Amino acid sequence: MNIDFLDYFYYKEPKIVEYHKDNIDVVIRDGELGEKEAVLYVDGNQWTAHEMPSKSSATQVFSHYWFARGHTICTGLGFGVRENWLLNKKEVTELTILEKNQEVIDYHLENNPHIFQYAEVIPVDANEYKGKCDVLLLDHYETETFDEMARMSSKILKNIECEVAWMWPIEDIIFQNHREHNMTKLEYYELLKKEYDLSKFPKVTQELLDLFTYTYHFSYLNRD
């Protein structure tokens, strides 16, 4: 694939700069795979990383972009990669971002103030928020195992009413584990939905799951 599919879907990167203030550090360094990597630390602990220019963290949330529409709620702000992208999707009519760390919010107030012009950013723990939306996109996890993430997501779905929900990194979990269970990706996805009571996760096709798992790893599969 020669064309950058992110550009095709109107991806626009937020401003990511070196930053050291209070308990927040953004470090831009040489990554392990030969390109620049931005890393966000909170209280000395790594929260997220974003490779440039391959935009790896954006390819990992293509599924989120795919499902977003109407009033969309995103949990976890991080570098704002997903959120900034969703501002360019016409089907998203309202964007709400739940971020518990005020210092992460302050970083974006300083460097990406346009996000606050077009989206509502609420300083709250997503696990405690109650509300309603069309689409709920979950990506506020830190060091939890997938089992913990999925159980947390199930509880959040009891508090936030929605038509469709999705979570990072479910497509990668499916990709890594479906063969071990002697299942297709679709069969394993349905098993996870049932096992963790993820009733608002949508009905999908095998082809769509193949697309999501491919795009999740796109930046790595297309290196020279």
CSV table of C-alpha atoms in Angstrom, one decimal:
chain,number,residue,atom,x,y,z
A,1,MET,CA,0.0,0.0,0.0
A,2,ASN,CA,1.7,3.2,-1.2
A,3,ILE,CA,-0.9,5.7,-0.1
A,4,ASP,CA,-1.0,6.8,3.5
A,5,PHE,CA,-4.5,5.7,4.5
A,6,LEU,CA,-4.4,8.1,7.4
A,7,ASP,CA,-4.2,11.0,5.0
A,8,TYR,CA,-7.1,9.5,3.1
A,9,PHE,CA,-9.2,9.6,6.3
A,10,TYR,CA,-8.2,13.3,7.0
A,11,TYR,CA,-5.9,12.5,9.8
A,12,LYS,CA,-4.3,15.7,11.3
A,13,GLU,CA,-1.7,15.4,14.0
A,14,PRO,CA,-1.9,17.5,17.2
A,15,LYS,CA,1.0,19.7,18.2
A,16,ILE,CA,3.4,17.5,20.1
A,17,VAL,CA,6.4,19.3,21.8
A,18,GLU,CA,9.0,18.8,24.5
A,19,TYR,CA,7.4,19.8,27.8
A,20,HIS,CA,8.4,19.7,31.4
A,21,LYS,CA,6.0,21.2,33.9
A,22,ASP,CA,4.7,20.1,37.3
A,23,ASN,CA,4.3,16.3,37.1
A,24,ILE,CA,4.2,16.1,33.3
A,25,ASP,CA,7.1,15.4,31.0
A,26,VAL,CA,6.9,15.1,27.2
A,27,VAL,CA,10.2,13.8,25.8
A,28,ILE,CA,11.0,13.5,22.1
A,29,ARG,CA,13.8,11.0,21.6
A,30,ASP,CA,15.2,8.6,19.0
A,31,GLY,CA,13.0,5.5,19.0
A,32,GLU,CA,14.1,1.9,18.8
A,33,LEU,CA,12.9,1.6,15.1
A,34,GLY,CA,14.9,4.5,13.7
A,35,GLU,CA,12.4,7.4,14.0
A,36,LYS,CA,11.5,10.0,16.5
A,37,GLU,CA,9.3,9.0,19.4
A,38,ALA,CA,7.3,11.3,21.7
A,39,VAL,CA,6.7,9.9,25.2
A,40,LEU,CA,4.3,11.2,27.8
A,41,TYR,CA,5.3,10.7,31.4
A,42,VAL,CA,3.0,11.5,34.4
A,43,ASP,CA,4.6,11.4,37.8
A,44,GLY,CA,7.6,9.7,36.2
A,45,ASN,CA,5.6,6.9,34.7
A,46,GLN,CA,5.1,6.4,31.0
A,47,TRP,CA,1.5,6.9,29.9
A,48,THR,CA,1.7,6.8,26.1
A,49,ALA,CA,4.1,7.0,23.2
A,50,HIS,CA,3.7,8.2,19.6
A,51,GLU,CA,6.2,7.5,16.8
A,52,MET,CA,6.8,10.2,14.2
A,53,PRO,CA,6.4,10.2,11.3
A,54,SER,CA,4.8,6.7,11.1
A,55,LYS,CA,2.0,7.9,13.5
A,56,SER,CA,1.8,4.5,15.1
A,57,SER,CA,-0.6,5.5,17.9
A,58,ALA,CA,-3.0,6.8,15.2
A,59,THR,CA,-3.1,3.6,13.2
A,60,GLN,CA,-3.9,1.8,16.5
A,61,VAL,CA,-7.1,3.8,16.9
A,62,PHE,CA,-8.4,3.7,13.3
A,63,SER,CA,-11.2,1.5,14.6
A,64,HIS,CA,-12.2,4.4,16.9
A,65,TYR,CA,-12.3,6.8,14.0
A,66,TRP,CA,-14.4,4.2,12.0
A,67,PHE,CA,-17.1,4.0,14.6
A,68,ALA,CA,-17.2,7.6,15.8
A,69,ARG,CA,-20.4,9.5,14.9
A,70,GLY,CA,-22.9,11.9,16.5
A,71,HIS,CA,-22.1,12.7,20.1
A,72,THR,CA,-18.9,10.7,20.7
A,73,ILE,CA,-17.3,10.4,24.2
A,74,CYS,CA,-13.6,9.5,24.3
A,75,THR,CA,-11.9,8.5,27.6
A,76,GLY,CA,-8.2,9.4,28.1
A,77,LEU,CA,-6.7,12.4,26.3
A,78,GLY,CA,-3.0,11.4,26.1
A,79,PHE,CA,-1.3,13.2,23.2
A,80,GLY,CA,-4.8,14.0,21.7
A,81,VAL,CA,-4.0,12.0,18.6
A,82,ARG,CA,-7.4,10.3,18.4
A,83,GLU,CA,-9.4,13.3,19.6
A,84,ASN,CA,-7.7,15.8,17.2
A,85,TRP,CA,-8.4,13.3,14.3
A,86,LEU,CA,-12.1,13.0,15.3
A,87,LEU,CA,-12.5,16.8,15.0
A,88,ASN,CA,-12.1,16.3,11.2
A,89,LYS,CA,-14.8,13.7,10.9
A,90,LYS,CA,-18.0,15.3,9.7
A,91,GLU,CA,-20.2,12.5,11.2
A,92,VAL,CA,-19.0,13.5,14.7
A,93,THR,CA,-21.3,16.3,15.7
A,94,GLU,CA,-20.3,16.6,19.3
A,95,LEU,CA,-17.1,15.4,21.0
A,96,THR,CA,-16.7,15.0,24.8
A,97,ILE,CA,-13.3,14.0,26.3
A,98,LEU,CA,-12.9,12.5,29.8
A,99,GLU,CA,-9.5,13.0,31.2
A,100,LYS,CA,-8.8,12.7,35.0
A,101,ASN,CA,-5.4,14.4,35.0
A,102,GLN,CA,-5.6,18.2,35.1
A,103,GLU,CA,-1.9,18.5,34.2
A,104,VAL,CA,-2.4,16.6,30.9
A,105,ILE,CA,-5.3,18.9,30.2
A,106,ASP,CA,-3.1,21.9,30.9
A,107,TYR,CA,-0.5,20.6,28.5
A,108,HIS,CA,-3.1,20.7,25.7
A,109,LEU,CA,-4.5,24.0,26.8
A,110,GLU,CA,-1.1,25.4,26.1
A,111,ASN,CA,-0.2,23.5,23.0
A,112,ASN,CA,-3.6,22.5,21.4
A,113,PRO,CA,-6.1,25.1,22.5
A,114,HIS,CA,-8.3,24.4,19.4
A,115,ILE,CA,-9.3,21.1,21.0
A,116,PHE,CA,-11.1,23.0,23.7
A,117,GLN,CA,-12.8,25.3,21.1
A,118,TYR,CA,-14.4,22.4,19.4
A,119,ALA,CA,-14.7,19.7,22.1
A,120,GLU,CA,-15.8,19.5,25.7
A,121,VAL,CA,-13.0,18.3,28.0
A,122,ILE,CA,-14.1,17.2,31.4
A,123,PRO,CA,-11.6,16.6,34.2
A,124,VAL,CA,-13.1,13.4,35.6
A,125,ASP,CA,-12.2,9.7,36.1
A,126,ALA,CA,-13.9,7.9,33.3
A,127,ASN,CA,-14.7,5.0,35.7
A,128,GLU,CA,-16.9,7.4,37.8
A,129,TYR,CA,-18.6,9.5,35.0
A,130,LYS,CA,-22.2,9.0,34.2
A,131,GLY,CA,-23.7,10.2,31.0
A,132,LYS,CA,-25.1,9.4,27.6
A,133,CYS,CA,-23.8,9.5,24.0
A,134,ASP,CA,-24.1,7.8,20.6
A,135,VAL,CA,-20.6,6.3,20.6
A,136,LEU,CA,-18.3,5.6,23.5
A,137,LEU,CA,-14.5,5.1,22.8
A,138,LEU,CA,-12.5,3.7,25.7
A,139,ASP,CA,-8.7,4.3,25.9
A,140,HIS,CA,-7.8,5.6,29.3
A,141,TYR,CA,-6.0,2.5,30.5
A,142,GLU,CA,-2.5,2.6,32.0
A,143,THR,CA,-0.9,-0.6,33.3
A,144,GLU,CA,-3.9,-2.9,33.5
A,145,THR,CA,-4.1,-6.3,31.9
A,146,PHE,CA,-6.6,-6.8,29.1
A,147,ASP,CA,-8.8,-8.7,31.6
A,148,GLU,CA,-8.8,-5.7,33.9
A,149,MET,CA,-9.4,-3.4,31.0
A,150,ALA,CA,-12.4,-5.4,29.8
A,151,ARG,CA,-13.9,-5.7,33.2
A,152,MET,CA,-13.5,-1.9,33.7
A,153,SER,CA,-15.1,-1.3,30.3
A,154,SER,CA,-18.1,-3.4,31.3
A,155,LYS,CA,-18.6,-1.4,34.4
A,156,ILE,CA,-18.3,1.9,32.5
A,157,LEU,CA,-21.0,0.7,30.1
A,158,LYS,CA,-23.4,0.5,33.1
A,159,ASN,CA,-22.7,4.3,33.8
A,160,ILE,CA,-22.5,5.7,30.2
A,161,GLU,CA,-25.5,5.0,28.0
A,162,CYS,CA,-24.5,4.6,24.4
A,163,GLU,CA,-25.5,2.9,21.1
A,164,VAL,CA,-22.0,1.7,20.2
A,165,ALA,CA,-18.8,1.2,22.3
A,166,TRP,CA,-15.3,0.2,21.4
A,167,MET,CA,-12.0,-0.1,23.3
A,168,TRP,CA,-8.3,-0.1,22.8
A,169,PRO,CA,-6.6,-2.6,22.2
A,170,ILE,CA,-9.3,-5.2,21.6
A,171,GLU,CA,-8.4,-5.8,17.9
A,172,ASP,CA,-4.8,-6.6,18.9
A,173,ILE,CA,-5.9,-8.9,21.6
A,174,ILE,CA,-8.1,-10.7,19.1
A,175,PHE,CA,-5.2,-10.9,16.6
A,176,GLN,CA,-2.7,-12.2,19.2
A,177,ASN,CA,-5.0,-14.9,20.7
A,178,HIS,CA,-7.7,-16.2,18.4
A,179,ARG,CA,-5.5,-19.0,17.0
A,180,GLU,CA,-4.7,-20.2,20.5
A,181,HIS,CA,-8.4,-20.7,21.1
A,182,ASN,CA,-8.8,-22.4,17.7
A,183,MET,CA,-11.2,-19.7,16.6
A,184,THR,CA,-11.6,-17.2,13.8
A,185,LYS,CA,-11.1,-13.5,14.8
A,186,LEU,CA,-14.9,-13.0,14.6
A,187,GLU,CA,-15.6,-16.0,16.8
A,188,TYR,CA,-13.1,-14.9,19.4
A,189,TYR,CA,-14.5,-11.3,19.3
A,190,GLU,CA,-18.0,-12.7,20.0
A,191,LEU,CA,-16.6,-14.8,22.9
A,192,LEU,CA,-14.9,-11.7,24.5
A,193,LYS,CA,-18.2,-9.7,24.2
A,194,LYS,CA,-20.1,-12.5,26.0
A,195,GLU,CA,-17.4,-13.2,28.6
A,196,TYR,CA,-17.1,-9.6,29.6
A,197,ASP,CA,-20.6,-8.4,29.1
A,198,LEU,CA,-19.7,-5.9,26.4
A,199,SER,CA,-23.2,-5.8,25.0
A,200,LYS,CA,-22.7,-2.4,23.3
A,201,PHE,CA,-19.8,-3.5,21.2
A,202,PRO,CA,-21.2,-3.7,17.7
A,203,LYS,CA,-21.8,-6.6,15.4
A,204,VAL,CA,-19.0,-6.7,12.9
A,205,THR,CA,-17.8,-8.9,10.0
A,206,GLN,CA,-14.7,-10.9,9.7
A,207,GLU,CA,-13.5,-8.5,6.9
A,208,LEU,CA,-13.9,-5.5,9.2
A,209,LEU,CA,-11.9,-7.2,12.0
A,210,ASP,CA,-9.2,-8.0,9.4
A,211,LEU,CA,-9.1,-4.4,8.4
A,212,PHE,CA,-8.8,-3.3,12.1
A,213,THR,CA,-6.0,-5.7,12.9
A,214,TYR,CA,-4.2,-4.7,9.7
A,215,THR,CA,-4.4,-1.0,10.4
A,216,TYR,CA,-3.5,-1.5,14.0
A,217,HIS,CA,-0.1,-2.8,12.8
A,218,PHE,CA,0.0,-0.7,9.6
A,219,SER,CA,3.0,1.5,10.5
A,220,TYR,CA,5.1,-1.6,11.3
A,221,LEU,CA,4.1,-3.7,8.3
A,222,ASN,CA,4.9,-0.8,5.9
A,223,ARG,CA,8.5,0.0,7.0
A,224,ASP,CA,11.2,-0.1,4.4
